[in-house]
mmCIF file of C-alpha atoms in Angstrom:
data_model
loop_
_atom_site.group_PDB
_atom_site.id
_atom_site.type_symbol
_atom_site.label_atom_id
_atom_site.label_comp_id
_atom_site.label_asym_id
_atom_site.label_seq_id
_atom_site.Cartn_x
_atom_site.Cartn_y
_atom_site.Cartn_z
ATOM 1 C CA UNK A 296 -63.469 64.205 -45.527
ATOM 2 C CA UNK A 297 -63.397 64.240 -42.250
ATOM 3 C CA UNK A 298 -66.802 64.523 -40.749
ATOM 4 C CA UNK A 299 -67.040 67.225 -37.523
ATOM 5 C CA UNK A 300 -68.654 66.615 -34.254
ATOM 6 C CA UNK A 301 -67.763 69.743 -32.402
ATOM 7 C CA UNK A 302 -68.044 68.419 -29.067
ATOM 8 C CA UNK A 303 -65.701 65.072 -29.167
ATOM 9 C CA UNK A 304 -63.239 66.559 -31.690
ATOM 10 C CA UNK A 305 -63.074 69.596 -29.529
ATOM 11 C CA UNK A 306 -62.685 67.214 -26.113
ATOM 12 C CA UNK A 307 -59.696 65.436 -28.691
ATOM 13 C CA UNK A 308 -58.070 68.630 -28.826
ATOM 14 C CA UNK A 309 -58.100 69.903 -25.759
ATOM 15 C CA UNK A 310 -57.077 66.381 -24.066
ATOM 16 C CA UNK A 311 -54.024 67.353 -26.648
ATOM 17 C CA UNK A 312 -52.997 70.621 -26.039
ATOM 18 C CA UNK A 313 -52.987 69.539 -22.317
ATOM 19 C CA UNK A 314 -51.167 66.690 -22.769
ATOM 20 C CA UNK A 315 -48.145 68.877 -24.693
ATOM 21 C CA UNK A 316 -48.726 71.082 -21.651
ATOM 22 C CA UNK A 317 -47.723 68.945 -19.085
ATOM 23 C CA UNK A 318 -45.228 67.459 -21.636
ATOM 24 C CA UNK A 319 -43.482 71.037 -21.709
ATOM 25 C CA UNK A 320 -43.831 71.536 -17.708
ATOM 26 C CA UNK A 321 -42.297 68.544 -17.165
ATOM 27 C CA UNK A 322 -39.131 68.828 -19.219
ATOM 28 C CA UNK A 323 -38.114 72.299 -17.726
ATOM 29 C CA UNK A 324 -38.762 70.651 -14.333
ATOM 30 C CA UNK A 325 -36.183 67.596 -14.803
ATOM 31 C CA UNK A 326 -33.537 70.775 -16.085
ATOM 32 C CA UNK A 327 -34.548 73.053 -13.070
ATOM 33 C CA UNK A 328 -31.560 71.143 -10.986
ATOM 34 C CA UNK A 329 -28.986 71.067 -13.307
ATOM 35 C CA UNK A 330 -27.114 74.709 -13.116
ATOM 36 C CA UNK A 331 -27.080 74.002 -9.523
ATOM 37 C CA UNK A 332 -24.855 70.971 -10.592
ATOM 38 C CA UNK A 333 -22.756 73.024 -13.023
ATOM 39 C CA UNK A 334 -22.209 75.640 -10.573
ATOM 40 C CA UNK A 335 -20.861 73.042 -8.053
ATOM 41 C CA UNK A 336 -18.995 71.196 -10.977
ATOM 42 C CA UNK A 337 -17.521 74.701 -12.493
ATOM 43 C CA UNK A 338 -16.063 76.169 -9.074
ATOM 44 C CA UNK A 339 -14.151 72.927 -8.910
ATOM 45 C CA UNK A 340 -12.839 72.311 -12.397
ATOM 46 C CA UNK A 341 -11.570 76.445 -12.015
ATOM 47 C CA UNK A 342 -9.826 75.790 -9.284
ATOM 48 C CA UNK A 343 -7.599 73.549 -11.072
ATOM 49 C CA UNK A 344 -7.122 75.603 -13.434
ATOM 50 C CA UNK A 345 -6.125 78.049 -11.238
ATOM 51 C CA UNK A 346 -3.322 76.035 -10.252
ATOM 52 C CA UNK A 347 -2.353 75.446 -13.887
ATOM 53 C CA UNK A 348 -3.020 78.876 -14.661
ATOM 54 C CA UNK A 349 0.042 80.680 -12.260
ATOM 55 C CA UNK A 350 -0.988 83.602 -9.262
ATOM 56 C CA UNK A 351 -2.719 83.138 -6.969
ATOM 57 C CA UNK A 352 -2.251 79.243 -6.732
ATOM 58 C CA UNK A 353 -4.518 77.841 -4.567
ATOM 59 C CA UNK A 354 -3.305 74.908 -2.050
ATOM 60 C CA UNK A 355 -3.487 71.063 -2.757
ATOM 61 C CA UNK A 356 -5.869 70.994 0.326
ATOM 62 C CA UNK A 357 -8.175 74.175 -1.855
ATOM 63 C CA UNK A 358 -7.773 72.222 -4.979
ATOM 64 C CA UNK A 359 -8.598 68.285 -3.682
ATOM 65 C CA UNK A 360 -11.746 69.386 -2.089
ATOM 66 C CA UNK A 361 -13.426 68.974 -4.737
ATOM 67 C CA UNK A 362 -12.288 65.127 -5.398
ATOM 68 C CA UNK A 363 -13.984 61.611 -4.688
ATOM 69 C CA UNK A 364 -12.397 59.486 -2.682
ATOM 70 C CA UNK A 365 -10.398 57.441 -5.232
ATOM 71 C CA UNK A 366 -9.346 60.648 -7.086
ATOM 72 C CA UNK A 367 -7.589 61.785 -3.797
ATOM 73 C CA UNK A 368 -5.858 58.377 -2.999
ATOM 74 C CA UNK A 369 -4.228 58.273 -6.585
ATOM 75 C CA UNK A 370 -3.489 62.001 -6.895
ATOM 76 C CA UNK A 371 -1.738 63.654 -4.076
ATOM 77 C CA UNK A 372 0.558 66.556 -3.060
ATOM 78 C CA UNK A 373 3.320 65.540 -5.118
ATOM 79 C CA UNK A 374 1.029 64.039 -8.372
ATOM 80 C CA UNK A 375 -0.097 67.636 -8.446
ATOM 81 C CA UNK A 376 3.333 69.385 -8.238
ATOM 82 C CA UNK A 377 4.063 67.022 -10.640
ATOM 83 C CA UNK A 378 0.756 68.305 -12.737
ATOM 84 C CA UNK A 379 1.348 71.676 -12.403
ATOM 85 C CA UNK A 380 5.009 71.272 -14.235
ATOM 86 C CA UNK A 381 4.338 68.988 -16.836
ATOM 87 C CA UNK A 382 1.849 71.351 -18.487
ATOM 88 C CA UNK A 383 4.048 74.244 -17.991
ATOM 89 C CA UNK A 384 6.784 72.343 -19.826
ATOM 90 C CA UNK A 385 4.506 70.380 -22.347
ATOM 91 C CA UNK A 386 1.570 73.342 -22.647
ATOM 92 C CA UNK A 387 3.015 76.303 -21.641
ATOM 93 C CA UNK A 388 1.611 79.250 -19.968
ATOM 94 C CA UNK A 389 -2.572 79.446 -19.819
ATOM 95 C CA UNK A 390 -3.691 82.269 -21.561
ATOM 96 C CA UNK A 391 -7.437 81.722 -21.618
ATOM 97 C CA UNK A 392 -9.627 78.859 -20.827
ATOM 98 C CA UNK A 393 -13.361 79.367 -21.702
ATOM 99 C CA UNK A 394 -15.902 76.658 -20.537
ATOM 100 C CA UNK A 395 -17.271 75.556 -23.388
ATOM 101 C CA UNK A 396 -20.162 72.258 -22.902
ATOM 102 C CA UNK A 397 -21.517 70.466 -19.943
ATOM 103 C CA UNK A 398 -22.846 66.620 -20.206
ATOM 104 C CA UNK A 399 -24.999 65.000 -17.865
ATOM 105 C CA UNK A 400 -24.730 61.138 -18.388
ATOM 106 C CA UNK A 401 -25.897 58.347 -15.934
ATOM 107 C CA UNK A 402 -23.135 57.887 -14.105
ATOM 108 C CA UNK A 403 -21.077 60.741 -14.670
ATOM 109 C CA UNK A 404 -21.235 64.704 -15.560
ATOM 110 C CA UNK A 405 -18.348 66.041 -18.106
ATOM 111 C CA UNK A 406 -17.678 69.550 -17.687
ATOM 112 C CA UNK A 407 -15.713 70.982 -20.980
ATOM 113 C CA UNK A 408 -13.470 73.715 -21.479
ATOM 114 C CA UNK A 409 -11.396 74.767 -24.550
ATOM 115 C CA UNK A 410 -7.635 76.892 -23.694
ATOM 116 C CA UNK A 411 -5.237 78.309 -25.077
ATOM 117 C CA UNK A 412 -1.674 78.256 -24.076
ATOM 118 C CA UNK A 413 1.847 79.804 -24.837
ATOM 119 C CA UNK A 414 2.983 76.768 -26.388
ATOM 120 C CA UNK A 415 -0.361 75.079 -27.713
ATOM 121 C CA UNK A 416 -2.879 76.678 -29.249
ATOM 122 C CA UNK A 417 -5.999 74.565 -28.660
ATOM 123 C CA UNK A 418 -6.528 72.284 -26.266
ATOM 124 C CA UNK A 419 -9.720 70.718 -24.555
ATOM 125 C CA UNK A 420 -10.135 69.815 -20.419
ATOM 126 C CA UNK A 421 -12.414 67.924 -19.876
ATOM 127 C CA UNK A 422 -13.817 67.191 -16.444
ATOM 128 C CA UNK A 423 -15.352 63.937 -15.295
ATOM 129 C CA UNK A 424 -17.682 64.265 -11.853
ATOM 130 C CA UNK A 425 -19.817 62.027 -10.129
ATOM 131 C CA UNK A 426 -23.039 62.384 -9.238
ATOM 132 C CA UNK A 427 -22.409 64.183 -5.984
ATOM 133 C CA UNK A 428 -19.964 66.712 -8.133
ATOM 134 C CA UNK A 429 -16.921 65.157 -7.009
ATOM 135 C CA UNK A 430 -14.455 65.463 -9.365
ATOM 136 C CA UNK A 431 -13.685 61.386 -10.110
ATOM 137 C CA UNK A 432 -11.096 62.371 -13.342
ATOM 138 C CA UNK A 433 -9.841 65.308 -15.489
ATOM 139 C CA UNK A 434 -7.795 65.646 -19.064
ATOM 140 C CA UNK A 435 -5.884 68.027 -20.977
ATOM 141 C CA UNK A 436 -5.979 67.118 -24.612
ATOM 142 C CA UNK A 437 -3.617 69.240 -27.389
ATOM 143 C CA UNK A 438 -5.996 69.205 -30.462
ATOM 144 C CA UNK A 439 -3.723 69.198 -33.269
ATOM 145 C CA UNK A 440 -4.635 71.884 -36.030
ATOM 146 C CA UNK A 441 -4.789 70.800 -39.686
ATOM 147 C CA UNK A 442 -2.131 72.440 -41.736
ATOM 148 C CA UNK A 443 -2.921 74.781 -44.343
ATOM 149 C CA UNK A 444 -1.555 74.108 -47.297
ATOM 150 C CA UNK A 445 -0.504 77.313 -49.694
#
């Protein structure tokens, strides 16, 4: 058994119960930031997939706004011509892209979304940003379906 003395047990506690307090307060602080990220992150990665995605298309100058520095010397006007017709061949058509996760790392942020298009059914983009939401590097992945067999 566990003998009581009201007043130190009861000092225990309470040191306790504000301890978790703070613990709690202190987690939603280090989150309060991050939808500001996303927000910045997500009006870049849909502008690119508004230029995938057919009217309006917004300019290369719209659409690279959003890059870092190296992203911009490796992908320019033509890259992204070049972009916008290889998935139309390869992927087809966009006929809905919902965002789907967001990952905060050290060094980088991955914004996720999951489409579908006329010629694949499933595919993931995933966006990679710095930490000053600059998009740094971006993917569109077909995710093959397993067949069903009858």
């Amino acid at each position: 058994f566990v003998k009581w003395d009201g007043g130190a047990n009861m000092r225990k506690l309470l040191v306790m119960l504000m301890v978790t307090c703070l613990m709690m307060v202190c987690s939603v602080g280090f989150a309060a930031d991050d939808h500001k990220v996303l927000a910045k992150q997500l009006q870049v990665a849909e502008k690119l997939l508004d230029a995938v995605d057919g009217e309006p298309v917004p300019t290369f100058a719209q659409v690279s706004a959003g890059f870092n520095a190296n992203l911009k010397a490796k992908f320019d006007d033509k890259a992204f011509e070049n972009l916008k017709k290889q998935v139309r061949v390869q992927l087809g058509n966009l006929k809905e892209a919902k965002f789907f996760a967001f990952q905060r790392f050290d060094q980088v942020d991955r914004v996720i979304y999951v489409a579908s298009f006329s010629k694949e059914k499933v595919v993931n983009i995933v966006f990679a940003f710095d930490k000053q939401s600059k998009l740094v590097d971006f993917a569109f992945s077909p995710v093959k379906q397993p067949e069903v067999k009858k």
